[in-house]
mmCIF file of C-alpha atoms in Angstrom:
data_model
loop_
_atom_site.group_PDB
_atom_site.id
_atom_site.type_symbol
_atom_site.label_atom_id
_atom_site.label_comp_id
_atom_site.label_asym_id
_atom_site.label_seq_id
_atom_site.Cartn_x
_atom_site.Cartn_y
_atom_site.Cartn_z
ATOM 1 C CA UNK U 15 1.693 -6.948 -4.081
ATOM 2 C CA UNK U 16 1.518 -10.651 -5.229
ATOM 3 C CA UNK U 17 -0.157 -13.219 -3.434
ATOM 4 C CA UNK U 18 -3.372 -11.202 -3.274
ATOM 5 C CA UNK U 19 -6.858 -11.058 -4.858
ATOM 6 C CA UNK U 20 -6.795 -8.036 -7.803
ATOM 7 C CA UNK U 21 -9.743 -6.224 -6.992
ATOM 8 C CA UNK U 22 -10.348 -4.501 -10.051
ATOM 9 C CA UNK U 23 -9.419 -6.114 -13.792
ATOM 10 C CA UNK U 24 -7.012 -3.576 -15.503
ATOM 11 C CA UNK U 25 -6.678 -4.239 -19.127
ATOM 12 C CA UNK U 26 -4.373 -2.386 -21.139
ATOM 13 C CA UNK U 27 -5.367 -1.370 -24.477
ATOM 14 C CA UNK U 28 -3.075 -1.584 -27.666
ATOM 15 C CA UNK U 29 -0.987 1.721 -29.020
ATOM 16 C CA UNK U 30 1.465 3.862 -27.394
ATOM 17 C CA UNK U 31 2.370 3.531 -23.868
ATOM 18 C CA UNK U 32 3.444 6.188 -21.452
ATOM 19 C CA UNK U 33 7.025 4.574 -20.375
ATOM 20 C CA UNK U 34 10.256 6.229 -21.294
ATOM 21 C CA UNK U 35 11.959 3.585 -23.919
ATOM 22 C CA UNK U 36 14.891 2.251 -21.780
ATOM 23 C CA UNK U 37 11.876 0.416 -20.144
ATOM 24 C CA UNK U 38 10.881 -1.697 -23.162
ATOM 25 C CA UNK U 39 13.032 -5.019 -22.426
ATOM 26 C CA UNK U 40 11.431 -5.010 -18.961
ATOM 27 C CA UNK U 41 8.426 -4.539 -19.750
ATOM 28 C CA UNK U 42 8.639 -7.155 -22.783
ATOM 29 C CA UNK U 43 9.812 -9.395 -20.053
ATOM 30 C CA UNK U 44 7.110 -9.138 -17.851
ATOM 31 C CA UNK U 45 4.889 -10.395 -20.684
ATOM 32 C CA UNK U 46 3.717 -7.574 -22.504
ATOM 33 C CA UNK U 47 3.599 -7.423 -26.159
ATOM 34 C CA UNK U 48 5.715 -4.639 -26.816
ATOM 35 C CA UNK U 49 8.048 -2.771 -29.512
ATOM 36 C CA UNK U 50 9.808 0.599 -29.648
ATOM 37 C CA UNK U 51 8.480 2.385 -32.488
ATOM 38 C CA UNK U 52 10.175 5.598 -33.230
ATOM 39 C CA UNK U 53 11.177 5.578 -30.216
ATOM 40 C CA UNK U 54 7.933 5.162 -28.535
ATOM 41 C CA UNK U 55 6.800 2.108 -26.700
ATOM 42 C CA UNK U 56 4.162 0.436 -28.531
ATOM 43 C CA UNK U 57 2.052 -2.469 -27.002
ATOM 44 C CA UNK U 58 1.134 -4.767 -30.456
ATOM 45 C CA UNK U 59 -2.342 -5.851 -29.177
ATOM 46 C CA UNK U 60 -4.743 -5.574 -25.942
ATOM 47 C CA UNK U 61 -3.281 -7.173 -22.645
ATOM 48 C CA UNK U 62 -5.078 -8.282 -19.903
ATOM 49 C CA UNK U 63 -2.860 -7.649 -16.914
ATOM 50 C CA UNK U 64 -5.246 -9.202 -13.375
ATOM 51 C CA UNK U 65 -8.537 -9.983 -13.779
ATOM 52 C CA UNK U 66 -10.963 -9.078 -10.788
ATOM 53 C CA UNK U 67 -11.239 -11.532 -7.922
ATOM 54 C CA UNK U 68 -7.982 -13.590 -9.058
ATOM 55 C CA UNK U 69 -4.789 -13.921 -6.973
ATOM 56 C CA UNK U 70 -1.488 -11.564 -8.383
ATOM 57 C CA UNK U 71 1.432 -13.077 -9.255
ATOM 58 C CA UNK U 72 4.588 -11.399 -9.642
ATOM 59 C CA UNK U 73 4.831 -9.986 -12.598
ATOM 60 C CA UNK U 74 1.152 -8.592 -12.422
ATOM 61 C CA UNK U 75 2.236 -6.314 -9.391
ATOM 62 C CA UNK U 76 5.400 -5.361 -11.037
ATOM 63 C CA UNK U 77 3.291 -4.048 -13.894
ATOM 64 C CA UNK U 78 0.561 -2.769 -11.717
ATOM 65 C CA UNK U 79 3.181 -1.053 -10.182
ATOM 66 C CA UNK U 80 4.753 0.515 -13.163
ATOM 67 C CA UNK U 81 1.148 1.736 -14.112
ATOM 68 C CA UNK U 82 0.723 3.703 -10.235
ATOM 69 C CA UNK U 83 -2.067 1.241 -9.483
ATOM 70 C CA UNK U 84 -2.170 0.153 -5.997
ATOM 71 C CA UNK U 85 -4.642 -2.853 -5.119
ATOM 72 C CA UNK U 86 -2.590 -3.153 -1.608
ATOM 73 C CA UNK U 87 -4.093 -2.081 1.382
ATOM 74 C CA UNK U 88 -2.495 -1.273 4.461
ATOM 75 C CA UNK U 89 -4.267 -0.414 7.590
ATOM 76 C CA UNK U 90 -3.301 -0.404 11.544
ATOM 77 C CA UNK U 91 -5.482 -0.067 14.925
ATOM 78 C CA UNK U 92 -4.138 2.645 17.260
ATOM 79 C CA UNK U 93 -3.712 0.907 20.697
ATOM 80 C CA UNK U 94 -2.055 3.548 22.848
ATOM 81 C CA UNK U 95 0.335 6.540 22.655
ATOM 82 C CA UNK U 96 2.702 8.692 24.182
ATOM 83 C CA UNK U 97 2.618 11.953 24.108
ATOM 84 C CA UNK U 98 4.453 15.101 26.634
ATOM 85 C CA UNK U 99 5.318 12.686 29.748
ATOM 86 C CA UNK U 100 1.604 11.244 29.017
ATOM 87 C CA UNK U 101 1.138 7.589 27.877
ATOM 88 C CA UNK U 102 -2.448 6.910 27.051
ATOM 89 C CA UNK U 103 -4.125 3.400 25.817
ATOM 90 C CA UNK U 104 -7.025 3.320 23.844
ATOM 91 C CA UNK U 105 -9.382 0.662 24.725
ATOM 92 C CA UNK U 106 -11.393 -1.196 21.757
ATOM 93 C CA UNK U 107 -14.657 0.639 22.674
ATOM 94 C CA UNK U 108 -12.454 3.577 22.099
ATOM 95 C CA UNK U 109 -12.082 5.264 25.694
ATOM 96 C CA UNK U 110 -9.188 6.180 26.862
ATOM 97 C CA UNK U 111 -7.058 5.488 29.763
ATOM 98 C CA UNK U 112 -4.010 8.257 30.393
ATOM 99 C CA UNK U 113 -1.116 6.932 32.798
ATOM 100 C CA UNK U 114 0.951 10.007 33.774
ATOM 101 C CA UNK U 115 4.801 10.079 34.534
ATOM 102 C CA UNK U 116 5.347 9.923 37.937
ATOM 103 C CA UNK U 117 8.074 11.595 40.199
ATOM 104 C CA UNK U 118 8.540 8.397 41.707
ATOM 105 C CA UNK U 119 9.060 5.254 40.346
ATOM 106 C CA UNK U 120 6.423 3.207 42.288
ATOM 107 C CA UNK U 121 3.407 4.941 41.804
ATOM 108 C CA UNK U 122 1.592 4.837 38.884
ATOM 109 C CA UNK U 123 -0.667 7.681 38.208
ATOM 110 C CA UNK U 124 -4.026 6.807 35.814
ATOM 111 C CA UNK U 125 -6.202 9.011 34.599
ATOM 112 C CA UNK U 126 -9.209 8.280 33.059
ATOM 113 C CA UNK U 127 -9.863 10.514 30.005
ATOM 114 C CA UNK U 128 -13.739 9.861 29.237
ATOM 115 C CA UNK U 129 -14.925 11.232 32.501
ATOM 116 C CA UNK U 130 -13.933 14.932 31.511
#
């Protein structure tokens, strides 16, 4: 996505690329020095599309995207759960504390997991 660092430097070499041909004008658009050649799409000379370490602009992670490379990365931190009546919260050291459905509304019943 744009706005972040590339962290690899794709460059794309010149000759045929692997794009069906209604795809030409966009890609010509996006900067790249194409043609349609026998129906082919043809990029005219070497392009550099991100450099390592540099931030992405648009168009980069459009192309990027067209090629199936994916510099993004998305990552989350499992805090808790709930799972058959059985909410559990995961600390940051990793233990685990279950709080079971009660019959009554008042109680709260906790468990903890890492004593088992």
């Amino acid at each position: 996505s744009s706005g972040i660092n590339a962290e690899y430097g794709v460059v794309l070499p010149d000759g045929p690329l692997d794009f069906p041909h209604s795809m030409e004008p966009q890609l010509r658009q996006l900067g790249l020095p194409t043609r349609l050649k026998d129906g082919v799409i043809v990029l005219d000379q070497e392009h550099t599309v991100c450099t390592a370490g540099k931030v992405l602009n648009t168009q980069q992670a459009v192309i990027l995207k067209h090629l199936g490379n994916c510099m993004a990365e998305f990552q989350i931190e499992l805090m808790s759960h709930w799972s058959n009546d059985v909410f559990t919260v995961l600390s940051e050291s990793n233990s685990a504390m279950e709080i079971n459905e009660p019959d009554s509304e008042d109680d709260d019943v906790i468990e903890d997991v890492n004593e088992n």
